[in-house]
CSV table of C-alpha atoms in Angstrom, one decimal:
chain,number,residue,atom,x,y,z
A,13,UNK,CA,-122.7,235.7,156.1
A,14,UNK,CA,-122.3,234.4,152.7
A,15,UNK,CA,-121.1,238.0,151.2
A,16,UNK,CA,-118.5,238.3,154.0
A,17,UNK,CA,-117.2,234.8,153.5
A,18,UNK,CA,-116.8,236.4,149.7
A,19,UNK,CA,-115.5,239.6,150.8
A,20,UNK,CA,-112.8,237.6,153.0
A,21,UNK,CA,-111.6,235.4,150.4
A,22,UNK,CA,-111.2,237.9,147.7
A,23,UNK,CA,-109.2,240.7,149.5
A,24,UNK,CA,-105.7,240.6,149.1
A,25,UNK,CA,-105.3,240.9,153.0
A,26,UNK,CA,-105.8,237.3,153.8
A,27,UNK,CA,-101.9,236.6,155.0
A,28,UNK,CA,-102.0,233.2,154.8
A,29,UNK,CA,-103.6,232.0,151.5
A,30,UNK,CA,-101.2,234.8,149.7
A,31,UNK,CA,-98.4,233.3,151.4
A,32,UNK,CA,-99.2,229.5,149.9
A,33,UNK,CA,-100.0,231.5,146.3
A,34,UNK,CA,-95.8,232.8,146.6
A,35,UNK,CA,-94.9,229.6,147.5
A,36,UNK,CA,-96.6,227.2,144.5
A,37,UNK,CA,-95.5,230.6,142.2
A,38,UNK,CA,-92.0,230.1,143.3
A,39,UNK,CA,-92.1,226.6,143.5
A,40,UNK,CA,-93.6,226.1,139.6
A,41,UNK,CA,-91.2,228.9,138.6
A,42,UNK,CA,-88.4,226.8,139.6
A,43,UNK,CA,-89.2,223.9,138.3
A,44,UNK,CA,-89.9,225.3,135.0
A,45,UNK,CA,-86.3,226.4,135.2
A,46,UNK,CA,-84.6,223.2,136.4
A,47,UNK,CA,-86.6,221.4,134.0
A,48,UNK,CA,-85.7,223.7,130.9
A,49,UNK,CA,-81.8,223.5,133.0
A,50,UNK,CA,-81.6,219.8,132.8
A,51,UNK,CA,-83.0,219.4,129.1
A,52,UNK,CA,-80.1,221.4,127.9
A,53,UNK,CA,-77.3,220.7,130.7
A,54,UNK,CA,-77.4,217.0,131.3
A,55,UNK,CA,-75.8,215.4,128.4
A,56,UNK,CA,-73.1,218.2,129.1
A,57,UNK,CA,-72.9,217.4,132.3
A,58,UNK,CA,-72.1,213.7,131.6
A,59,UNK,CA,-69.6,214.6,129.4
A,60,UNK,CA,-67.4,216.9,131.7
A,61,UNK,CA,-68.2,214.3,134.5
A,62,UNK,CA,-66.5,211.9,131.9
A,63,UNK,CA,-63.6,213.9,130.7
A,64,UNK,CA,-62.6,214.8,134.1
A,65,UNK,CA,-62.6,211.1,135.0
A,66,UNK,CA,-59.4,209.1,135.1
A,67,UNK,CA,-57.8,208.3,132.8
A,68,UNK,CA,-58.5,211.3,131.5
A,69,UNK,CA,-60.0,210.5,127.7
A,70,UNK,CA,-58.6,213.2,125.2
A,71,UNK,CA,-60.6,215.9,123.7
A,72,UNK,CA,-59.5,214.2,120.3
A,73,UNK,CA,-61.5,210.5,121.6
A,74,UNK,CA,-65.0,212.2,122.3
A,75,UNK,CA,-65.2,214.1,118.8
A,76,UNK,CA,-63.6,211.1,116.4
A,77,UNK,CA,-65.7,208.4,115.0
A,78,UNK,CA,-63.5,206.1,115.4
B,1297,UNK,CA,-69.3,150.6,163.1
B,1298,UNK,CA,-69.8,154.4,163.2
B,1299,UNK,CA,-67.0,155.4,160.8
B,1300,UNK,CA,-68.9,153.3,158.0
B,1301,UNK,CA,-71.9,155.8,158.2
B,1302,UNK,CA,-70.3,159.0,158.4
B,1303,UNK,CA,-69.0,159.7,154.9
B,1304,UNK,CA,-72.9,158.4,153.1
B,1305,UNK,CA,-75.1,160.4,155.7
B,1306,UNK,CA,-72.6,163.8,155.1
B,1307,UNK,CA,-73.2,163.3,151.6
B,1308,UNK,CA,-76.7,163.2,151.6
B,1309,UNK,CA,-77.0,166.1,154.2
B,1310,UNK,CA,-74.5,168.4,151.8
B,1311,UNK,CA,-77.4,167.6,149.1
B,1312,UNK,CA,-80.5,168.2,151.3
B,1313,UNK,CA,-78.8,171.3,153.2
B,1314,UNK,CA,-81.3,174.1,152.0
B,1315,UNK,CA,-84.6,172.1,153.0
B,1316,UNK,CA,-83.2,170.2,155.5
B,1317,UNK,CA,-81.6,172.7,158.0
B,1318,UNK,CA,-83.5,174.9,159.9
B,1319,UNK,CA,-85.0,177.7,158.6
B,1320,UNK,CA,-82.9,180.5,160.8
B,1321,UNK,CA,-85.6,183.5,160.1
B,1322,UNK,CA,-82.9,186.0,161.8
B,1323,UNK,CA,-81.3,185.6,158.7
B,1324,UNK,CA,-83.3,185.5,155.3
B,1325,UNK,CA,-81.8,187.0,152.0
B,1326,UNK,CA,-82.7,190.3,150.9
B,1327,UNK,CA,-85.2,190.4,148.2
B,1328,UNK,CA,-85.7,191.0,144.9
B,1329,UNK,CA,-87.0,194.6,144.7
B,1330,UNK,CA,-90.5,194.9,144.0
B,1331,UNK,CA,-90.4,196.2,140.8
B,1332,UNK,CA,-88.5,193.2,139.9
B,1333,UNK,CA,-90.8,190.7,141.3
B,1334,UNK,CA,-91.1,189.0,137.6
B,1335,UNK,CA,-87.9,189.7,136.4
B,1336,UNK,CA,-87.4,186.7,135.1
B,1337,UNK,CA,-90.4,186.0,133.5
B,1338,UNK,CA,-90.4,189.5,131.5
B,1339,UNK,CA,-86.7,188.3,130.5
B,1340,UNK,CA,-88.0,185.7,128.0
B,1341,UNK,CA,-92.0,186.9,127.1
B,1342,UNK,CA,-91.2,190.9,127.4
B,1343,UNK,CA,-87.9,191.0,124.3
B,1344,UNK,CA,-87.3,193.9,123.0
B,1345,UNK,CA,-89.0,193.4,119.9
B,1346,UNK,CA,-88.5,196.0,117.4
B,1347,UNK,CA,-89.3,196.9,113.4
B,1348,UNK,CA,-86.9,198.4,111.3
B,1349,UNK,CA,-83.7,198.7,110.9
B,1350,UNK,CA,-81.4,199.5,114.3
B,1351,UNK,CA,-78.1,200.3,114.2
B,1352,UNK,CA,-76.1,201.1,117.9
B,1353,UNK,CA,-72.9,202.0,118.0
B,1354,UNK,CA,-71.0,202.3,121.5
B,1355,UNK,CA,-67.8,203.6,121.9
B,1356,UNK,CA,-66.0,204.0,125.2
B,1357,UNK,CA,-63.7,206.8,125.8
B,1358,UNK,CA,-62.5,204.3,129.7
B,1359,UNK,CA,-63.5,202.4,131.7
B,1360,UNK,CA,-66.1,204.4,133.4
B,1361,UNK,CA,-67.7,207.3,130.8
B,1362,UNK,CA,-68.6,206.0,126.8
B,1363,UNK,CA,-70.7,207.4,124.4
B,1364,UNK,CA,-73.4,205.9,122.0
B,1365,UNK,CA,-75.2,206.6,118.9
B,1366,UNK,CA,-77.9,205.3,117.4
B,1367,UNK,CA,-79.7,205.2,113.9
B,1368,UNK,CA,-83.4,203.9,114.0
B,1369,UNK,CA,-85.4,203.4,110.4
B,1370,UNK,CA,-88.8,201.9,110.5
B,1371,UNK,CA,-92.4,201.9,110.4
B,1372,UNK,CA,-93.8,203.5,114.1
B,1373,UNK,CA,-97.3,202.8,115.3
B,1374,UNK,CA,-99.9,205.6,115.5
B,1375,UNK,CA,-102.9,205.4,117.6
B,1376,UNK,CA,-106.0,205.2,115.2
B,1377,UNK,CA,-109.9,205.3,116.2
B,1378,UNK,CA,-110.5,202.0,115.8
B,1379,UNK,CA,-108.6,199.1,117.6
B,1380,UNK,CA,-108.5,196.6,114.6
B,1381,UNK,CA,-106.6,199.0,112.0
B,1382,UNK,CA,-102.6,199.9,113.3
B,1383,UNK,CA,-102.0,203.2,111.4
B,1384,UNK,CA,-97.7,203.0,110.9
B,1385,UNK,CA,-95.7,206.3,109.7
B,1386,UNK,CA,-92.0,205.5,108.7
B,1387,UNK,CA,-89.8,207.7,111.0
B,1388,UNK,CA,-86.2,208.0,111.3
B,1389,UNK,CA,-84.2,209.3,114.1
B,1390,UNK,CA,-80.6,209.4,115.3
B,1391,UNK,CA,-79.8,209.5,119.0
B,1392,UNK,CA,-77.0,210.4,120.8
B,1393,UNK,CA,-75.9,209.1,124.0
B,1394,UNK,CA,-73.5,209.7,126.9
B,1395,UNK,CA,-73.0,206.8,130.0
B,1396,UNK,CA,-71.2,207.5,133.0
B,1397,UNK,CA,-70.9,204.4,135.1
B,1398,UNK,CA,-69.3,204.4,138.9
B,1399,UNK,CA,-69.4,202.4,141.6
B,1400,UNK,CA,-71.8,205.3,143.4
B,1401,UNK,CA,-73.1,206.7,140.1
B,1402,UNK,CA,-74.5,206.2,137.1
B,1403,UNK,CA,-75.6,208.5,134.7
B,1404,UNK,CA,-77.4,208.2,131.1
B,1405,UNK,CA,-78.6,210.8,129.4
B,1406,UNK,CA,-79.9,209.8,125.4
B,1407,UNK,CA,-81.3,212.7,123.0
B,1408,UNK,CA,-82.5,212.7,119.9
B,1409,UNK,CA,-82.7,214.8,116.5
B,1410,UNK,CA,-86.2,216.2,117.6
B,1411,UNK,CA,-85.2,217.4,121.4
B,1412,UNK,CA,-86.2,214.8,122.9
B,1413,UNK,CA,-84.1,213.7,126.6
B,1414,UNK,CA,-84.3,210.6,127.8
B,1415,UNK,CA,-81.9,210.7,131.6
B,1416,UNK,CA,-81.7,208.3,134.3
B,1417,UNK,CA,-79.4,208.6,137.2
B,1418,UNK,CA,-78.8,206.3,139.8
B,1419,UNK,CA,-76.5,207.3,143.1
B,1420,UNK,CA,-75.7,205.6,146.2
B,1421,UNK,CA,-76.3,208.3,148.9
B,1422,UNK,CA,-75.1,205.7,151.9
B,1423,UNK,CA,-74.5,202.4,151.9
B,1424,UNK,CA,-78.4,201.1,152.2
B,1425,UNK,CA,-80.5,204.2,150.7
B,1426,UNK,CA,-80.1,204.5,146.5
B,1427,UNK,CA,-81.6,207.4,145.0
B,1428,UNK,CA,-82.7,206.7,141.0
B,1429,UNK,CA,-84.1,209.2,138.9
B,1430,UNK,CA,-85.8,208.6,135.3
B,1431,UNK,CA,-87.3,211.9,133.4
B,1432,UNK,CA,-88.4,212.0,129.4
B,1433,UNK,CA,-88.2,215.8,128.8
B,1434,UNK,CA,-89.6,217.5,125.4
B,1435,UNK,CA,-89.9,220.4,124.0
B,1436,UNK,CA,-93.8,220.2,124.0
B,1437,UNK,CA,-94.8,222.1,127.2
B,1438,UNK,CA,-96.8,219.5,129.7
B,1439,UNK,CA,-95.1,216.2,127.9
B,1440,UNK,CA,-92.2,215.7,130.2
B,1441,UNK,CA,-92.6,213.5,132.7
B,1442,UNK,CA,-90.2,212.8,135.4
B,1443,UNK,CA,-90.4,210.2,138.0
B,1444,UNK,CA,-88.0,209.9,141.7
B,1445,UNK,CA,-87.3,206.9,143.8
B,1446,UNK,CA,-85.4,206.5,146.8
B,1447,UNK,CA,-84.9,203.0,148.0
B,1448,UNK,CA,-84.2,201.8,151.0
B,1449,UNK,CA,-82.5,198.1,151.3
B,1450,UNK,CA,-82.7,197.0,154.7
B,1451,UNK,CA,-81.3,193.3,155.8
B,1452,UNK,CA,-84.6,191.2,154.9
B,1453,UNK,CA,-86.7,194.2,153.2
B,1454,UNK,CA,-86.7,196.6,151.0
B,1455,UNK,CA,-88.6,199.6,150.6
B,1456,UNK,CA,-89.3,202.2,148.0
B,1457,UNK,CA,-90.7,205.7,147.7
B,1458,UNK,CA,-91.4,207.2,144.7
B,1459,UNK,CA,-92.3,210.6,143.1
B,1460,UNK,CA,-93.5,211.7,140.3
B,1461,UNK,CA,-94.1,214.9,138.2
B,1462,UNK,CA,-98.4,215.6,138.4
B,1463,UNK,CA,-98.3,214.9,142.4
B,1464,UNK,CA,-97.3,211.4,141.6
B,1465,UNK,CA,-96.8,209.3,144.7
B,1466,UNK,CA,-96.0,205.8,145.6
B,1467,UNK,CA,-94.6,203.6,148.2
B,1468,UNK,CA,-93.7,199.8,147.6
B,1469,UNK,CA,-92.3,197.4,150.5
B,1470,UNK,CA,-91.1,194.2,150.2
B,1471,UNK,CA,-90.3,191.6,152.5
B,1472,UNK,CA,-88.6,188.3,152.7
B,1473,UNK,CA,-90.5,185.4,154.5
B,1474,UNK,CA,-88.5,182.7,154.7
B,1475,UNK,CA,-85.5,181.5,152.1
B,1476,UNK,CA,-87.5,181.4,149.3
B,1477,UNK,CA,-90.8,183.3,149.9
B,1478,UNK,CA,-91.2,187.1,149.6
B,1479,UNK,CA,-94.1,189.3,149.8
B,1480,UNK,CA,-94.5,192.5,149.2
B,1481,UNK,CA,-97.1,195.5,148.6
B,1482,UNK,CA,-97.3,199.0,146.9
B,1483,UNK,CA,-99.8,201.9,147.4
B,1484,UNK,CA,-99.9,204.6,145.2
B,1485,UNK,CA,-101.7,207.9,144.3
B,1486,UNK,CA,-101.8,209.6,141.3
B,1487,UNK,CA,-102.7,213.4,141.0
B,1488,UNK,CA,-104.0,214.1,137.4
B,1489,UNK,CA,-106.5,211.3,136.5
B,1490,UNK,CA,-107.5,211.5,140.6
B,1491,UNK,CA,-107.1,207.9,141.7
B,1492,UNK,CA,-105.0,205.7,144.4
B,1493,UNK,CA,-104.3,202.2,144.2
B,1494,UNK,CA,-102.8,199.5,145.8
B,1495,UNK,CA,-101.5,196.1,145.3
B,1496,UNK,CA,-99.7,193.2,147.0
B,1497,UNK,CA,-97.2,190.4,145.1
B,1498,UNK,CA,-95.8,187.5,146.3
B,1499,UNK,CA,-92.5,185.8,144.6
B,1500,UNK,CA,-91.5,182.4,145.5
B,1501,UNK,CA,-88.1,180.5,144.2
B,1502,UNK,CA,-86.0,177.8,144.1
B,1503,UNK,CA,-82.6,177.2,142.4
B,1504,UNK,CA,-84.5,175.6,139.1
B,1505,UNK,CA,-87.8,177.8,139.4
B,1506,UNK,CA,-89.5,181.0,140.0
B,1507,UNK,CA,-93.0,181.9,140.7
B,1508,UNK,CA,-94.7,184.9,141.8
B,1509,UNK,CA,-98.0,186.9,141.7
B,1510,UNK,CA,-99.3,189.9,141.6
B,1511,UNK,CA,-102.7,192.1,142.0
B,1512,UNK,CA,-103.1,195.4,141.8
B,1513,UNK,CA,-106.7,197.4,142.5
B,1514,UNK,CA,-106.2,198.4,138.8
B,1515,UNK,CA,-107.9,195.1,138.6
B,1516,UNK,CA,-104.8,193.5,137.3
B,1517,UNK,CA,-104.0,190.0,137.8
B,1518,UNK,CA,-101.0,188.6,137.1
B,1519,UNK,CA,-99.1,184.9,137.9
B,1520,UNK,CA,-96.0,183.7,136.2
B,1521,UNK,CA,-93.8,180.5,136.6
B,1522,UNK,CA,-90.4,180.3,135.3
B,1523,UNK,CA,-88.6,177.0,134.8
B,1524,UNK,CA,-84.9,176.6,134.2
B,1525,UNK,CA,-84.3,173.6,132.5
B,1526,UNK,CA,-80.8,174.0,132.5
B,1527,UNK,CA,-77.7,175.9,131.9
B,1528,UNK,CA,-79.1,177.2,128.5
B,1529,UNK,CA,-82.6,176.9,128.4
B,1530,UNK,CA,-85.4,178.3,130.2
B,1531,UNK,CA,-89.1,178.2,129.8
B,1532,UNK,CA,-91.4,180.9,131.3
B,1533,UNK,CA,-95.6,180.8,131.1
B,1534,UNK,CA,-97.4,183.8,132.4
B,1535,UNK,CA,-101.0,184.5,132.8
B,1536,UNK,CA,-102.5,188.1,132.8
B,1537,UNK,CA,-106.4,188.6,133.9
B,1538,UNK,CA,-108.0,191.8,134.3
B,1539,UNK,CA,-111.0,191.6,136.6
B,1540,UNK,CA,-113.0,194.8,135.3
B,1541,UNK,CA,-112.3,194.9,132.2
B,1542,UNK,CA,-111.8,191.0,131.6
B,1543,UNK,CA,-109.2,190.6,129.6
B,1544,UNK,CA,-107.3,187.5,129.3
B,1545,UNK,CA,-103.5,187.0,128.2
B,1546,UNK,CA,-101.8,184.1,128.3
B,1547,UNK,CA,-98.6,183.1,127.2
B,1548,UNK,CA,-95.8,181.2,126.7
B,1549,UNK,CA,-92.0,181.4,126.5
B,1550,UNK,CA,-88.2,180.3,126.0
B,1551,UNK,CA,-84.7,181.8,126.5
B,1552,UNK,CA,-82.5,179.8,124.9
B,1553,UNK,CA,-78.7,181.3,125.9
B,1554,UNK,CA,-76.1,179.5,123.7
B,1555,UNK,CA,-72.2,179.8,123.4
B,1556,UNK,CA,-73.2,182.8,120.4
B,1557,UNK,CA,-76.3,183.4,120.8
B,1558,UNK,CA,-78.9,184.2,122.6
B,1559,UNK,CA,-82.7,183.3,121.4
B,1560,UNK,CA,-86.0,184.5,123.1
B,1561,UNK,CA,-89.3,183.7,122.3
B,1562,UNK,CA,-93.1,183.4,123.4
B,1563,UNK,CA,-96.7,182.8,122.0
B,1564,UNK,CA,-99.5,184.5,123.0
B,1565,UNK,CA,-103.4,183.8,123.5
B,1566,UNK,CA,-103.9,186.9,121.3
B,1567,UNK,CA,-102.5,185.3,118.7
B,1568,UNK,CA,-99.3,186.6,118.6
B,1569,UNK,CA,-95.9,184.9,117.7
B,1570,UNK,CA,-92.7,187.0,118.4
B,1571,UNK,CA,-88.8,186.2,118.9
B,1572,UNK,CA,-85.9,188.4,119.0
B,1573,UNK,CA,-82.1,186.5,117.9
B,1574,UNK,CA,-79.2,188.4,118.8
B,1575,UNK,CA,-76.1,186.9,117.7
B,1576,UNK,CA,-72.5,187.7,118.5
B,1577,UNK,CA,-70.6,187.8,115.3
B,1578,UNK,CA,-67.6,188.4,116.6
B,1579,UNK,CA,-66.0,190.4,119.4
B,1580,UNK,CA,-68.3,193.7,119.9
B,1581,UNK,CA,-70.8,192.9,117.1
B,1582,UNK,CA,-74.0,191.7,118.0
B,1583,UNK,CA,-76.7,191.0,115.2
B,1584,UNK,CA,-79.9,191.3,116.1
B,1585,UNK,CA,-83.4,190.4,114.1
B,1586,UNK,CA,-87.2,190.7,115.4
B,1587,UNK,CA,-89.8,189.5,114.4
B,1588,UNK,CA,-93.3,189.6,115.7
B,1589,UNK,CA,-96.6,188.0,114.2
B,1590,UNK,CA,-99.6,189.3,115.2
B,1591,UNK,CA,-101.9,186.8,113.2
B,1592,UNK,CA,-105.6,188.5,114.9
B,1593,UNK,CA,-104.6,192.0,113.9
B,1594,UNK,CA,-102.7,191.1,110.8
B,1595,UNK,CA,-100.3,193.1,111.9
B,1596,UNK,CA,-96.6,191.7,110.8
B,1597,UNK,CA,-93.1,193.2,112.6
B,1598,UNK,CA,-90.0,192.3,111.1
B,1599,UNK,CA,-86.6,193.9,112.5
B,1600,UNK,CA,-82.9,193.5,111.9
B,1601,UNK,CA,-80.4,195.4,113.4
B,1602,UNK,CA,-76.5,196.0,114.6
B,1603,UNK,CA,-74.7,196.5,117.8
B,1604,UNK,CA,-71.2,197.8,117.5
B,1605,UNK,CA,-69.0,197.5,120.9
């Protein structure tokens, strides 16, 4: 009994458990990828949010110091 | 006869209105939200105490989008073997910021010279349901954390779920009772050290006062009282017990808000003495100075800083 129960888990033919393994694969892989996404794109994304905004702010206003 | 009494008794009643009247429980307020259960307390005893020198400068481009940048020198606690030595490394950094504030969004997203993001965003989806987002991201793989929370405000009630990065969960609800009573409760599991809580506050306020509660299975305790002795002055004590670990705090605080200035301070049972001044020079510049005494550790903070626009 036990040596089937093996043989059952460790094929590849089980549907269902190799379904849920594509699913957490895909899952993680996206959310490595919309983590590393939003590390480098949020600021950005404020900032073209902003510029679009009105009044529009000129290009000259974001890089001064002033 | 009658006219005589009119004008004292509506007098009297226009005083006495709130206890008085009948408590019409079809209609309470909506409450605080949970997380804010002691946000008045935490105003005076939980300052932003800092060490160092600080320096902000805020610049807005309009109305709605500005951008910041800080400078930060000072000593920065390391976590050392033993709990009676604090192990300090000077560190400076220099962090740049971008705010976007609308009506139905807000957006901040700070980063700093070592990769570091710090980005919170905050959107209306409908007129009730608010969905706020807060992540610290890194470079270091498995040190980000990110945390989601839709809240619900409903007309007496609010509601909260939240989610986090590591099969973080969380649900909090809270509910007012009559005028001046809330309670509310939170549940929450958490996937990487394996363990579930749950805890239950209670908030209770007046015009001049504010108390509330709050235990947690963590085996926190905690119960603060605020009194507002008037216009400028306020005076908070807060008591914090931990039931497996038994631990003690107890303290106790001011916020002094004056015409220029605003002063916040507290003493501790530990020990320690701390108070943060921030004063408004003159339109846009703020000065700011820390200082914290921790007279058990001998462990002494001093801060001073600036706050441009």
């Amino acid at each position: 009994m036990d040596s089937l129960k093996g043989k059952g888990k460790g094929s590849k033919g089980a549907s269902s458990s190799s379904k849920l393994d594509l699913i957490e694969e895909w899952s993680n892989w996206s959310l490595k990828k919309a983590k590393v996404a939003t590390h480098y794109g949020f600021i950005p994304l404020i900032i073209v949010i902003g510029m679009n905004s009105d009044p529009k702010p000129h290009l000259f206003q974001l890089l001064s110091p002033v | 006869m009658a006219d005589l009494f009119p004008p004292l008794a509506t007098a009297q009643v226009d005083a006495k209105t709130k206890v008085d009247e009948k408590v019409d429980y079809s209609n309470l307020p909506c409450p605080v939200p949970y997380d804010e259960v002691h946000r008045e307390a935490y105003m005076s005893l939980k300052a932003e105490n800092f060490e160092g020198f600080r320096f902000d400068f805020s610049k807005g481009l309009n109305q709605k989008f500005s951008l910041s940048h800080s400078v930060m020198m000072g000593p920065t606690e390391v976590p050392s073997q033993s709990p009676d030595t604090t192990i300090k490394i000077p560190v400076a950094h220099y962090e740049f910021g971008a705010n976007y504030f609308d009506p139905k969004l807000m957006l901040v997203g700070r980063v700093m010279t070592d990769g570091r993001l710090n980005a919170r965003l905050k959107a209306d989806l409908s007129d009730k349901l608010i969905l706020k987002a807060n992540a610290q991201l890194t470079g270091e793989p498995h040190m980000s954390h990110s945390v989601f929370n839709f809240d619900y405000m409903g007309k007496d009630y609010r509601a909260q779920l939240q989610l986090g990065n590591n099969a973080l969960v969380g649900a909090t609800y809270i509910q007012s009772v009559t005028p001046r009573l809330s309670l509310g409760g939170e549940v929450f599991w958490a996937g990487v050290p394996r363990k579930s809580g749950l805890g239950y506050a209670a908030r209770y306020e007046t015009d001049q006062m504010v108390a509330s509660a709050q235990v947690a299975s963590t085996g926190n305790v905690v119960m603060n009282y605020v009194q507002k002795i008037s216009e400028k002055v306020s005076l908070a004590t807060d008591f914090v017990y931990n039931y497996f670990s038994r631990d003690v705090v107890a303290s106790v605080g001011y916020d002094y808000i004056l015409r220029q200035s605003r002063i916040r301070g507290k003493v501790d049972s530990n020990g320690v003495t701390s108070a943060l001044l921030e004063e408004r020079l003159s339109m846009g510049l703020n000065f700011l100075l820390s200082a914290e005494i921790d007279h058990k550790k001998k462990d002494y903070k001093f801060g001073f800083g600036l706050t441009v626009g």
